[in-house]
CSV table of C-alpha atoms in Angstrom, one decimal:
chain,number,residue,atom,x,y,z
A,1,MET,CA,7.9,-27.2,-10.2
A,2,SER,CA,11.5,-26.2,-10.6
A,3,SER,CA,11.2,-25.3,-14.2
A,4,GLU,CA,12.5,-21.7,-14.7
A,5,THR,CA,10.2,-21.4,-17.7
A,6,ASN,CA,7.1,-22.2,-15.6
A,7,LYS,CA,8.3,-19.8,-12.9
A,8,GLN,CA,8.9,-17.0,-15.2
A,9,PHE,CA,5.4,-17.4,-16.7
A,10,VAL,CA,3.9,-17.1,-13.2
A,11,ARG,CA,6.1,-14.1,-12.4
A,12,GLU,CA,4.9,-12.3,-15.5
A,13,SER,CA,1.3,-13.0,-14.6
A,14,LEU,CA,1.9,-11.5,-11.1
A,15,GLN,CA,3.3,-8.4,-12.8
A,16,ARG,CA,0.2,-8.1,-14.9
A,17,LEU,CA,-2.0,-8.4,-11.9
A,18,GLU,CA,0.0,-5.6,-10.2
A,19,ALA,CA,-0.4,-3.4,-13.3
A,20,ALA,CA,-4.1,-4.0,-13.0
A,21,SER,CA,-4.0,-2.4,-9.5
A,22,LEU,CA,-4.0,-5.6,-7.4
A,23,ARG,CA,-1.6,-4.7,-4.7
A,24,ILE,CA,0.6,-7.5,-3.5
A,25,ARG,CA,1.5,-7.4,0.1
A,26,PRO,CA,5.0,-6.0,0.4
A,27,ASP,CA,6.0,-8.3,3.4
A,28,LEU,CA,5.7,-11.4,1.2
A,29,ASP,CA,8.4,-13.2,-0.6
A,30,ARG,CA,7.8,-13.1,-4.4
A,31,GLU,CA,9.5,-16.4,-5.1
A,32,LEU,CA,7.5,-18.1,-2.4
A,33,ILE,CA,4.3,-16.8,-4.0
A,34,VAL,CA,5.4,-18.2,-7.3
A,35,THR,CA,6.1,-21.5,-5.6
A,36,ARG,CA,2.7,-21.5,-3.8
A,37,PHE,CA,0.8,-21.1,-7.0
A,38,ILE,CA,2.8,-23.9,-8.8
A,39,VAL,CA,2.4,-26.3,-5.8
A,40,SER,CA,-1.3,-25.5,-5.5
A,41,ILE,CA,-2.0,-26.7,-9.0
A,42,ALA,CA,0.7,-29.4,-9.3
A,43,ASP,CA,-1.8,-32.2,-8.4
A,44,SER,CA,-3.8,-31.2,-11.6
A,45,TYR,CA,-0.9,-32.0,-13.9
A,46,ASP,CA,1.4,-34.9,-14.5
A,47,GLY,CA,4.9,-34.8,-15.9
A,48,ASP,CA,5.1,-32.2,-18.6
A,49,GLU,CA,1.4,-31.4,-18.6
A,50,PHE,CA,1.9,-28.1,-16.7
A,51,ALA,CA,4.6,-27.0,-19.1
A,52,ASN,CA,2.4,-27.9,-22.0
A,53,TYR,CA,-0.5,-26.0,-20.5
A,54,ILE,CA,1.6,-22.9,-20.0
A,55,SER,CA,2.9,-23.2,-23.5
A,56,GLY,CA,-0.7,-23.3,-24.7
A,57,GLU,CA,-1.6,-20.2,-22.6
A,58,ALA,CA,1.3,-18.3,-24.1
A,59,ARG,CA,0.1,-19.1,-27.6
A,60,GLU,CA,-3.6,-18.4,-26.9
A,61,GLY,CA,-3.0,-15.2,-24.8
A,62,THR,CA,-2.5,-14.9,-21.0
A,63,ASN,CA,-5.8,-13.3,-19.8
A,64,ALA,CA,-7.5,-16.5,-18.7
A,65,PHE,CA,-4.3,-17.5,-16.9
A,66,ASP,CA,-4.3,-14.2,-15.0
A,67,LEU,CA,-7.8,-14.9,-13.8
A,68,LEU,CA,-6.8,-18.3,-12.6
A,69,MET,CA,-3.9,-16.7,-10.7
A,70,LEU,CA,-6.3,-14.2,-9.0
A,71,TRP,CA,-8.7,-16.9,-7.9
A,72,SER,CA,-5.8,-19.0,-6.6
A,73,LEU,CA,-3.9,-16.4,-4.7
A,74,ALA,CA,-6.7,-14.2,-3.3
A,75,GLY,CA,-7.9,-17.0,-0.9
A,76,GLU,CA,-6.5,-19.4,1.6
A,77,THR,CA,-4.5,-22.5,0.5
A,78,ALA,CA,-3.4,-25.8,2.0
A,79,ALA,CA,-0.8,-26.2,-0.7
A,80,PHE,CA,2.0,-26.1,1.9
A,81,ASP,CA,0.4,-28.7,4.2
A,82,GLY,CA,2.7,-31.6,4.4
A,83,PHE,CA,5.0,-30.3,1.7
A,84,ASP,CA,8.6,-31.3,2.5
A,85,ASP,CA,10.4,-30.2,-0.6
A,86,ILE,CA,10.3,-26.4,-0.1
A,87,GLY,CA,14.0,-26.3,0.6
A,88,GLU,CA,14.8,-28.1,-2.7
A,89,ILE,CA,12.7,-25.6,-4.7
A,90,LEU,CA,14.0,-22.5,-2.7
A,91,PRO,CA,17.4,-23.6,-1.3
A,92,ARG,CA,17.7,-20.4,0.8
A,93,LEU,CA,14.8,-21.6,2.9
A,94,SER,CA,16.6,-24.8,3.9
A,95,SER,CA,18.5,-22.8,6.6
A,96,LEU,CA,15.3,-22.0,8.4
A,97,ASP,CA,14.4,-24.0,11.5
A,98,ASP,CA,11.0,-25.7,11.6
A,99,GLU,CA,9.3,-22.9,13.6
A,100,GLN,CA,10.6,-20.1,11.3
A,101,LEU,CA,9.6,-22.1,8.1
A,102,SER,CA,6.1,-22.8,9.6
A,103,ASP,CA,5.6,-19.1,10.3
A,104,LEU,CA,6.8,-18.1,6.8
A,105,LEU,CA,4.5,-20.6,5.1
A,106,GLU,CA,1.5,-19.6,7.2
A,107,ALA,CA,2.0,-16.0,6.2
A,108,HIS,CA,2.0,-17.0,2.6
A,109,SER,CA,-1.1,-19.2,2.9
A,110,PHE,CA,-3.7,-16.4,2.9
A,111,SER,CA,-4.5,-13.8,0.3
A,112,ILE,CA,-1.4,-12.3,-1.1
A,113,PHE,CA,-3.2,-9.1,-2.0
A,114,GLU,CA,-3.8,-6.0,0.2
A,115,ASN,CA,-6.9,-5.0,-1.7
A,116,ALA,CA,-8.4,-8.4,-2.8
A,117,MET,CA,-9.7,-11.3,-0.8
A,118,GLU,CA,-11.8,-14.4,-1.5
A,119,ILE,CA,-15.0,-14.2,0.6
A,120,CYS,CA,-17.1,-17.2,1.3
A,121,ILE,CA,-20.8,-16.3,0.9
A,122,VAL,CA,-22.2,-19.4,2.6
A,123,ASP,CA,-23.9,-18.5,5.9
A,124,GLU,CA,-22.7,-21.0,8.5
A,125,HIS,CA,-22.3,-18.4,11.2
A,126,ALA,CA,-23.7,-18.0,14.7
A,127,PRO,CA,-26.7,-15.7,14.8
A,128,GLY,CA,-25.6,-12.0,14.4
A,129,ASP,CA,-22.1,-12.8,13.1
A,130,TYR,CA,-22.5,-13.0,9.2
A,131,LEU,CA,-22.7,-9.4,8.3
A,132,PRO,CA,-20.1,-8.3,10.9
A,133,GLN,CA,-17.6,-10.7,9.6
A,134,HIS,CA,-18.0,-9.6,6.0
A,135,VAL,CA,-18.0,-5.9,6.9
A,136,GLY,CA,-14.7,-6.5,8.7
A,137,GLU,CA,-13.2,-8.2,5.7
A,138,LEU,CA,-14.1,-5.2,3.5
A,139,GLU,CA,-12.7,-2.8,6.1
A,140,SER,CA,-9.4,-4.7,5.9
A,141,LEU,CA,-9.2,-4.4,2.2
A,142,ALA,CA,-9.5,-0.6,2.4
A,143,CYS,CA,-6.2,-0.4,4.3
A,144,GLY,CA,-7.3,2.4,6.5
A,145,ASP,CA,-9.4,4.4,4.2
A,146,PHE,CA,-12.3,4.0,6.6
A,147,VAL,CA,-12.7,2.6,10.1
A,148,VAL,CA,-15.8,0.7,11.2
A,149,GLN,CA,-17.0,1.6,14.7
A,150,SER,CA,-19.8,-0.9,15.0
A,151,VAL,CA,-21.9,-3.5,13.1
A,152,THR,CA,-25.2,-5.0,14.3
A,153,GLU,CA,-27.3,-7.7,12.7
A,154,LEU,CA,-30.9,-8.6,13.2
A,155,HIS,CA,-33.0,-11.5,11.7
A,156,LEU,CA,-36.3,-10.3,10.5
A,157,GLN,CA,-38.5,-12.9,8.9
A,158,ASP,CA,-36.5,-14.1,5.8
A,159,ARG,CA,-34.1,-11.1,5.9
A,160,LEU,CA,-30.8,-10.1,7.5
A,161,ILE,CA,-30.8,-6.5,8.6
A,162,GLY,CA,-27.5,-4.8,9.4
A,163,HIS,CA,-26.6,-1.4,10.6
A,164,VAL,CA,-23.0,-0.1,10.2
A,165,VAL,CA,-21.5,2.9,11.9
A,166,LEU,CA,-18.2,4.4,10.8
A,167,ALA,CA,-15.7,6.1,13.1
A,168,ASP,CA,-16.6,9.4,11.5
A,169,GLY,CA,-20.2,9.0,12.4
A,170,HIS,CA,-21.7,8.1,9.0
A,171,SER,CA,-23.9,5.1,9.1
A,172,GLY,CA,-25.9,2.9,6.8
A,173,ASP,CA,-28.2,-0.1,6.6
A,174,ILE,CA,-27.7,-3.3,4.9
A,175,GLU,CA,-30.5,-5.8,4.0
A,176,ILE,CA,-29.9,-9.2,2.3
A,177,SER,CA,-31.9,-12.4,2.1
A,178,ASP,CA,-31.5,-14.9,5.0
A,179,GLU,CA,-30.5,-18.0,3.2
A,180,LYS,CA,-27.5,-20.4,3.0
A,181,ARG,CA,-26.0,-18.7,-0.1
A,182,PRO,CA,-27.5,-15.2,-0.2
A,183,ASP,CA,-27.0,-12.7,-3.1
A,184,LEU,CA,-24.5,-10.3,-1.7
A,185,THR,CA,-25.1,-7.6,-4.4
A,186,PRO,CA,-27.2,-5.5,-1.9
A,187,PHE,CA,-24.4,-5.9,0.7
A,188,PHE,CA,-21.7,-4.4,-1.7
A,189,GLU,CA,-24.1,-1.7,-2.9
A,190,ALA,CA,-24.8,-0.6,0.7
A,191,MET,CA,-21.1,-0.6,1.6
A,192,ASN,CA,-20.2,1.5,-1.4
A,193,ALA,CA,-23.0,3.9,-0.6
A,194,LEU,CA,-21.7,4.1,3.0
A,195,VAL,CA,-18.1,5.0,2.0
A,196,ALA,CA,-18.9,7.2,-1.0
A,197,HIS,CA,-18.7,10.4,0.9
A,198,LEU,CA,-15.0,9.7,1.5
A,199,GLY,CA,-14.2,9.7,-2.1
A,200,LYS,CA,-11.3,7.3,-1.5
A,201,GLY,CA,-12.4,4.0,-3.2
A,202,ARG,CA,-15.1,1.5,-3.7
A,203,PHE,CA,-15.6,-2.3,-3.9
A,204,VAL,CA,-16.1,-4.5,-7.0
A,205,VAL,CA,-16.4,-8.2,-7.2
A,206,ALA,CA,-14.5,-10.7,-9.4
A,207,LEU,CA,-17.0,-13.4,-10.0
A,208,SER,CA,-16.1,-16.9,-9.1
A,209,ASP,CA,-16.9,-20.1,-11.0
A,210,ASN,CA,-18.8,-21.5,-8.1
A,211,ASP,CA,-21.7,-20.4,-5.9
A,212,GLU,CA,-19.9,-20.4,-2.6
A,213,ALA,CA,-17.2,-17.7,-2.9
A,214,LEU,CA,-16.3,-14.5,-4.7
A,215,ILE,CA,-13.4,-12.2,-4.7
A,216,ALA,CA,-13.9,-8.7,-3.3
A,217,VAL,CA,-11.6,-6.0,-4.6
A,218,TYR,CA,-11.1,-2.5,-3.2
A,219,LEU,CA,-10.1,0.1,-5.8
A,220,ARG,CA,-9.1,3.7,-5.3
A,221,PRO,CA,-10.2,6.1,-8.1
A,222,HIS,CA,-6.8,6.2,-9.8
A,223,GLU,CA,-6.7,2.3,-9.8
A,224,GLU,CA,-10.0,1.8,-11.5
A,225,PRO,CA,-9.0,2.4,-15.2
A,226,ALA,CA,-6.2,-0.2,-15.1
A,227,PHE,CA,-8.4,-2.8,-13.4
A,228,ARG,CA,-11.3,-2.1,-15.7
A,229,GLY,CA,-9.0,-2.7,-18.7
A,230,TRP,CA,-7.8,-5.9,-17.2
A,231,ALA,CA,-11.3,-7.1,-16.4
A,232,GLU,CA,-12.4,-6.3,-20.0
A,233,ARG,CA,-9.6,-8.6,-21.3
A,234,GLN,CA,-10.7,-11.3,-19.0
A,235,TYR,CA,-14.2,-11.0,-20.4
A,236,CYS,CA,-12.8,-11.3,-24.0
A,237,ALA,CA,-10.8,-14.3,-23.0
A,238,GLY,CA,-13.7,-16.1,-21.4
A,239,GLY,CA,-16.2,-15.2,-24.0
A,240,LEU,CA,-19.2,-16.2,-22.0
A,241,PHE,CA,-19.7,-13.9,-19.0
A,242,PRO,CA,-18.4,-10.8,-17.4
A,243,VAL,CA,-15.8,-11.5,-14.7
A,244,VAL,CA,-16.4,-8.3,-12.7
A,245,ASP,CA,-19.5,-6.8,-11.1
A,246,TRP,CA,-19.1,-3.1,-10.8
A,247,PHE,CA,-22.3,-2.3,-8.8
A,248,GLU,CA,-23.1,0.6,-11.1
């Protein structure tokens, strides 16, 4: 974990994600982000295996590694739980008291991105809470481009019906299947239709490798070309399936 070669490889991946229009929160410590990622995958490798893995990625091309970084850093992590060696990896943190260190690690334990977030699609919510939570998550990714005034949710047979009203008076309906792991495509299509009149941005989804979560990304018009190019490179690296759903 203290290998400078490993850290530099992660730093370079972060730079590529930024170049792809994934905005890293400016209040976060870049080196602690690097440490978070390495710590989060350390249990998957023994000894020099991580260095060998990185060496292989460097030879094969870095696109698949960037996707791994996105999936790892757009969600919550428990990597820092019970981790006592942070001061050894980042000596300047050894001067913090326990409360300061706890607050710092907590701030770095959620999505590091302003405009990308892992969203759990599993419905384990109280009645009426599923769509409001996800609308609120998308609102936060837009960083003030639109403000949600209200969200209501009704159960109708095997459907969830939502009505969203923006602060500017525009409103729209959302309808998705009422099941444990619903297809959220209609949800994202409805949200994009609702905010389209603003001309400020839209949502895309980076597809996950499981059926319980996805990564929602909010892109402003000038950010789309760079992200699209990045996504196409991921597709070529994976070779099997597209990694982004554009809702076009």
